[in-house]
Coordinates of C-alpha atoms and ligand atoms in Angstrom, one line a residue:
M183 CA 29.2 45.1 -52.6
E184 CA 30.5 41.6 -52.5
T185 CA 31.0 40.5 -56.4
E186 CA 33.0 37.4 -56.2
L187 CA 31.6 34.0 -57.6
I188 CA 30.0 32.1 -54.8
V189 CA 32.2 29.3 -55.5
N190 CA 34.0 28.5 -58.6
K191 CA 33.0 25.2 -60.4
V192 CA 31.1 26.0 -63.3
V193 CA 29.6 24.1 -66.3
V194 CA 29.0 25.6 -69.5
I195 CA 26.7 23.6 -71.8
G196 CA 26.9 24.9 -75.5
A197 CA 30.2 26.0 -75.0
A198 CA 32.1 25.1 -78.2
H199 CA 30.6 28.3 -80.2
G200 CA 29.4 32.0 -79.8
I201 CA 28.1 33.1 -76.6
G202 CA 28.8 29.7 -74.7
R203 CA 32.4 30.0 -76.0
A204 CA 32.6 33.5 -74.5
V205 CA 31.1 33.0 -71.4
A206 CA 33.1 30.0 -70.6
D207 CA 36.3 31.8 -71.3
A208 CA 35.1 34.8 -69.3
F209 CA 34.7 32.4 -66.1
L210 CA 38.1 30.8 -66.7
D211 CA 39.6 34.5 -66.9
A212 CA 37.7 35.0 -63.5
G213 CA 39.6 32.0 -62.0
S214 CA 36.6 29.6 -62.3
S215 CA 37.1 25.8 -62.8
V216 CA 35.2 25.6 -66.1
L217 CA 34.0 22.4 -67.8
A218 CA 32.8 23.3 -71.2
A219 CA 30.3 21.0 -72.8
D220 CA 28.7 20.8 -76.5
A221 CA 27.6 18.4 -79.2
D222 CA 30.4 19.4 -81.5
D223 CA 33.5 17.5 -80.4
R224 CA 35.6 19.1 -83.2
A225 CA 35.1 22.8 -81.9
L226 CA 35.4 21.8 -78.4
E227 CA 39.0 20.4 -79.0
K228 CA 39.7 24.3 -79.4
S229 CA 39.0 25.0 -75.7
P230 CA 41.9 26.9 -74.2
A231 CA 44.3 25.3 -71.7
G232 CA 43.0 25.0 -68.3
M233 CA 39.4 24.2 -69.4
T234 CA 37.9 20.8 -69.3
S235 CA 35.7 19.8 -72.1
R236 CA 33.2 17.1 -72.5
V237 CA 31.0 15.8 -75.5
V238 CA 27.4 16.1 -74.7
D239 CA 23.9 16.0 -76.6
V240 CA 21.6 17.7 -74.4
T241 CA 18.7 15.8 -76.2
R242 CA 20.1 12.6 -74.6
L243 CA 19.4 12.6 -70.7
E244 CA 21.5 9.6 -70.1
Q245 CA 24.5 11.6 -71.6
V246 CA 23.3 14.9 -69.6
E247 CA 23.1 12.7 -66.2
K248 CA 26.5 11.2 -67.0
L249 CA 28.1 14.9 -67.5
A250 CA 26.2 15.9 -64.3
S251 CA 27.7 13.0 -62.2
E252 CA 31.2 13.6 -63.8
C253 CA 31.0 17.5 -62.7
G254 CA 30.7 16.6 -59.0
D255 CA 30.3 19.6 -56.8
V256 CA 29.4 22.1 -59.6
S257 CA 28.3 25.5 -58.4
H258 CA 27.1 27.0 -61.6
V259 CA 25.5 25.6 -64.7
V260 CA 25.1 27.8 -67.5
F261 CA 22.8 26.6 -70.7
T262 CA 23.8 28.3 -74.0
V263 CA 22.5 25.9 -76.5
G264 CA 20.3 26.8 -79.1
V265 CA 19.1 26.0 -82.6
G266 CA 16.9 27.8 -85.1
S267 CA 14.5 25.8 -87.5
G268 CA 16.7 26.8 -90.6
H269 CA 13.2 28.3 -92.1
C270 CA 12.1 31.7 -92.6
G271 CA 8.9 31.5 -90.4
F272 CA 7.1 34.5 -91.9
P273 CA 4.2 33.5 -92.4
F274 CA 4.2 30.5 -89.6
W275 CA 2.5 28.1 -92.3
N276 CA 6.3 28.5 -94.1
V277 CA 7.7 26.2 -91.2
P278 CA 5.9 23.0 -91.6
P279 CA 4.7 21.2 -88.3
A280 CA 7.2 18.3 -88.4
Q281 CA 10.0 21.2 -88.4
W282 CA 9.2 22.1 -85.0
Q283 CA 10.1 19.0 -83.4
R284 CA 13.9 19.2 -83.3
V285 CA 14.0 22.9 -82.2
L286 CA 11.7 22.1 -79.0
E287 CA 13.7 19.1 -78.5
V288 CA 16.7 20.9 -78.5
N289 CA 16.2 24.4 -77.0
L290 CA 13.2 23.2 -74.5
I291 CA 13.7 19.5 -73.6
G292 CA 17.5 20.0 -73.8
A293 CA 17.2 22.5 -71.1
V294 CA 14.7 20.6 -68.9
N295 CA 17.4 17.5 -69.2
V296 CA 19.9 19.7 -67.9
A297 CA 17.6 21.1 -64.9
H298 CA 16.9 17.3 -64.1
A299 CA 20.2 16.3 -64.1
F300 CA 22.3 19.3 -62.0
A301 CA 19.2 20.2 -59.7
P302 CA 19.6 17.4 -57.1
G303 CA 23.3 18.1 -56.7
L304 CA 22.7 21.9 -56.3
A305 CA 19.9 21.3 -53.9
D306 CA 22.0 19.2 -51.9
R307 CA 25.0 21.5 -51.5
G308 CA 22.3 24.4 -50.9
R309 CA 23.8 26.9 -53.1
G310 CA 24.8 28.1 -56.6
S311 CA 22.8 28.7 -59.8
M312 CA 21.4 27.8 -62.9
C313 CA 21.3 30.1 -66.0
F314 CA 19.4 29.6 -69.2
F315 CA 19.7 31.3 -72.4
T316 CA 16.4 32.1 -74.1
S317 CA 15.8 35.3 -76.4
V318 CA 14.1 38.4 -77.1
A319 CA 12.2 35.7 -79.5
G320 CA 10.7 34.4 -76.3
Q321 CA 9.0 37.5 -75.2
I322 CA 7.7 39.1 -78.2
G323 CA 6.1 36.2 -80.4
S324 CA 8.9 36.7 -83.0
Q325 CA 7.8 36.1 -86.9
T326 CA 11.4 35.3 -87.8
D327 CA 11.0 31.7 -86.6
P328 CA 8.1 30.4 -84.8
P329 CA 9.4 27.4 -83.4
Y330 CA 12.4 29.2 -82.2
S331 CA 10.1 31.7 -80.4
A332 CA 7.9 29.3 -78.9
S333 CA 10.7 27.3 -77.4
K334 CA 12.4 30.2 -75.9
A335 CA 9.0 31.5 -74.3
A336 CA 8.5 27.8 -73.0
L337 CA 12.2 28.0 -71.6
I338 CA 11.5 31.5 -69.7
N339 CA 8.4 29.7 -68.2
F340 CA 10.3 26.8 -67.3
A341 CA 13.2 29.0 -65.5
Q342 CA 10.7 30.2 -63.6
C343 CA 9.1 26.9 -62.1
A344 CA 12.6 25.9 -61.6
A345 CA 13.6 29.0 -59.6
K346 CA 10.3 28.7 -57.4
D347 CA 11.3 25.0 -56.7
L348 CA 14.8 25.5 -55.8
A349 CA 14.6 28.6 -53.9
P350 CA 14.1 26.8 -50.7
F351 CA 17.3 25.0 -51.3
G352 CA 19.3 28.4 -51.7
V353 CA 19.6 27.8 -55.4
R354 CA 18.8 30.5 -57.7
V355 CA 17.8 30.1 -61.3
N356 CA 17.6 33.0 -63.9
A357 CA 17.4 33.3 -67.8
I358 CA 19.3 35.8 -70.2
A359 CA 17.7 37.2 -73.2
P360 CA 20.0 38.5 -75.9
G361 CA 19.0 40.6 -78.8
M362 CA 21.5 40.5 -81.7
V363 CA 24.9 38.9 -81.2
K364 CA 27.2 38.1 -84.0
T365 CA 27.3 34.5 -83.8
D366 CA 26.9 31.2 -86.2
L367 CA 23.1 31.1 -84.9
N368 CA 22.5 34.8 -85.6
Q369 CA 23.9 34.3 -89.5
S370 CA 21.7 31.3 -90.0
V371 CA 18.5 33.6 -89.4
W372 CA 19.9 35.9 -92.0
K373 CA 20.5 33.0 -94.6
S374 CA 17.2 31.3 -94.0
S375 CA 15.5 34.7 -94.5
F376 CA 16.7 34.7 -98.1
R377 CA 16.3 31.1 -99.1
G378 CA 15.2 30.9 -102.4
S379 CA 16.0 34.4 -103.2
S380 CA 18.7 35.6 -106.1
A381 CA 22.0 36.5 -104.9
K382 CA 21.0 40.1 -106.4
E383 CA 18.0 40.2 -104.0
Q384 CA 20.1 39.1 -100.9
P385 CA 21.8 41.9 -98.7
T386 CA 25.1 41.1 -97.0
Y387 CA 24.8 39.9 -93.5
E388 CA 25.9 43.2 -92.3
E389 CA 23.4 45.1 -94.2
W390 CA 20.6 42.9 -93.2
A391 CA 21.8 43.0 -89.6
A392 CA 22.2 47.0 -89.6
D393 CA 18.6 47.3 -91.1
K394 CA 17.3 45.0 -88.5
I395 CA 19.2 46.4 -85.5
E396 CA 18.1 50.1 -86.7
K397 CA 14.4 49.0 -86.9
V398 CA 14.3 47.0 -83.7
A399 CA 16.7 48.3 -81.0
P400 CA 16.4 51.7 -79.6
L401 CA 20.1 51.7 -78.7
G402 CA 20.9 51.1 -82.3
R403 CA 23.7 48.7 -81.8
W404 CA 24.7 44.9 -81.9
Q405 CA 24.9 43.2 -78.3
E406 CA 28.6 42.5 -77.8
L407 CA 30.0 38.7 -76.6
D408 CA 31.8 40.5 -73.5
E409 CA 28.6 42.2 -72.7
I410 CA 26.7 39.0 -72.5
A411 CA 29.5 37.1 -70.5
A412 CA 29.5 39.8 -68.1
V413 CA 26.0 39.6 -67.1
T414 CA 26.0 36.0 -66.9
L415 CA 29.1 36.1 -64.5
F416 CA 27.3 38.9 -62.4
L417 CA 24.2 36.6 -62.3
A418 CA 26.5 33.8 -60.8
S419 CA 28.3 35.9 -58.1
D420 CA 27.1 36.9 -54.7
A421 CA 26.1 40.3 -55.9
A422 CA 23.0 38.6 -57.5
R423 CA 22.2 36.7 -54.3
N424 CA 18.8 38.2 -54.2
I425 CA 18.0 37.7 -58.0
T426 CA 16.1 34.6 -59.4
G427 CA 13.4 33.7 -61.6
Q428 CA 14.1 36.7 -63.6
T429 CA 14.9 37.0 -67.5
I430 CA 17.4 39.5 -68.4
N431 CA 17.0 41.3 -71.4
I432 CA 20.5 42.2 -73.1
D433 CA 19.0 43.5 -76.3
G434 CA 19.5 47.3 -76.7
G435 CA 15.8 47.9 -75.5
Q436 CA 14.3 45.7 -78.1
V437 CA 11.9 44.2 -75.9
M438 CA 10.7 47.6 -74.3
H439 CA 10.3 48.9 -78.2
S440 CA 8.2 46.2 -79.4
Ligands
NAD800 N1 23.3 35.0 -81.4 C1 22.3 35.7 -81.1 O1 22.0 36.9 -81.6 C2 21.2 35.4 -80.2 C3 19.9 36.0 -79.8 C4 19.1 35.7 -78.8 C5 19.5 34.3 -78.3 N2 20.5 33.8 -78.4 C6 20.7 32.5 -77.7 O2 21.8 32.5 -77.1 C7 22.2 31.1 -77.0 C8 23.8 31.0 -77.7 O3 23.5 31.4 -79.1 P1 24.8 31.7 -79.9 O4 24.2 32.4 -80.8 O5 26.0 31.7 -79.4 O6 24.6 30.1 -81.1 P2 25.8 29.2 -81.6 O7 24.9 28.7 -82.6 O8 26.9 30.1 -81.8 O9 26.0 28.3 -80.3 C9 25.1 27.3 -79.9 C10 25.7 26.1 -79.4 O10 25.1 25.1 -79.1 C11 25.6 23.7 -79.4 N3 24.3 22.8 -79.6 C12 23.6 22.7 -80.5 N4 22.6 21.7 -80.3 C13 23.1 20.9 -79.4 C14 22.9 19.7 -78.6 N5 21.9 19.0 -79.4 N6 23.6 19.3 -77.4 C15 24.7 20.1 -77.1 N7 25.2 21.3 -77.6 C16 24.3 21.8 -78.8 C17 26.3 23.9 -80.8 O11 27.2 23.2 -81.2 C18 26.8 25.4 -80.3 O12 28.0 25.2 -79.8 C19 21.3 30.2 -77.7 O13 20.4 29.6 -76.6 C20 20.5 31.2 -78.6 O14 19.1 30.7 -78.7 C21 21.3 34.0 -79.4

């Protein structure tokens, strides 16, 4: 089966850290021309040779539109941006309603801005794909961070709308839902879970994660950055030409288990 990338110009938005960084590196290694975009200008400066970078705040439509116009004939758009509320959301009334705004603005409206800015070019060219990073939290009503969970559920739904609208133009839209990947965002969940606890009461990050993974993931292991990147590249490849509107869980079986 043909597994080559359909065409090789890719923009990864959220590429300064974590999963986005790994995805951008993997596309570069696969021979793609990669534009790495993120709000964190200092971290973007560490992008490897051969990768172009642009600072963008996805909540600002005019910035995202400028990025899309500078990208030219991009073939694949990957959105890995994501933030949590920074609060332990169990029970949900621990997170004041005012804290929902920013999470929805970045995780959902940011993705909508990106879709709006890039869809016309992809549709005109009649090929390519978009891939939005959501989360297992978007499928299971996670009690860890309700605004995060709700934003990711909405993003799964929006990706399906976008997939239906863009299918007649030959453009595919999918979502990826990781479970537990060792990144700054994942570590922030651990920190917020024990906010206000004494150091004695707080397990280390590794202890907390090992306990959580054992409870929630039948395969009993972290999801690795290279595993996430490999599926992202697959979804952009011609081998995935019949896959659209799907959410691929890379979660060690967590959603199945819930
Ligand atoms: N790490 C996990 O365990 C995990 C689990 C499930 C889902 N996810 C999802 O995977 C994606 C990547 O997560 P990660 O763990 O690599 O997180 P991360 O915090 O390491 O990276 C997120 C990136 O988004 C950027 N960003 C934040 N706000 C932005 C904005 N307004 N405009 C532009 N860029 C902005 C950050 O600068 C950062 O580079 C996210 O959508 C996240 O929700 C991660």
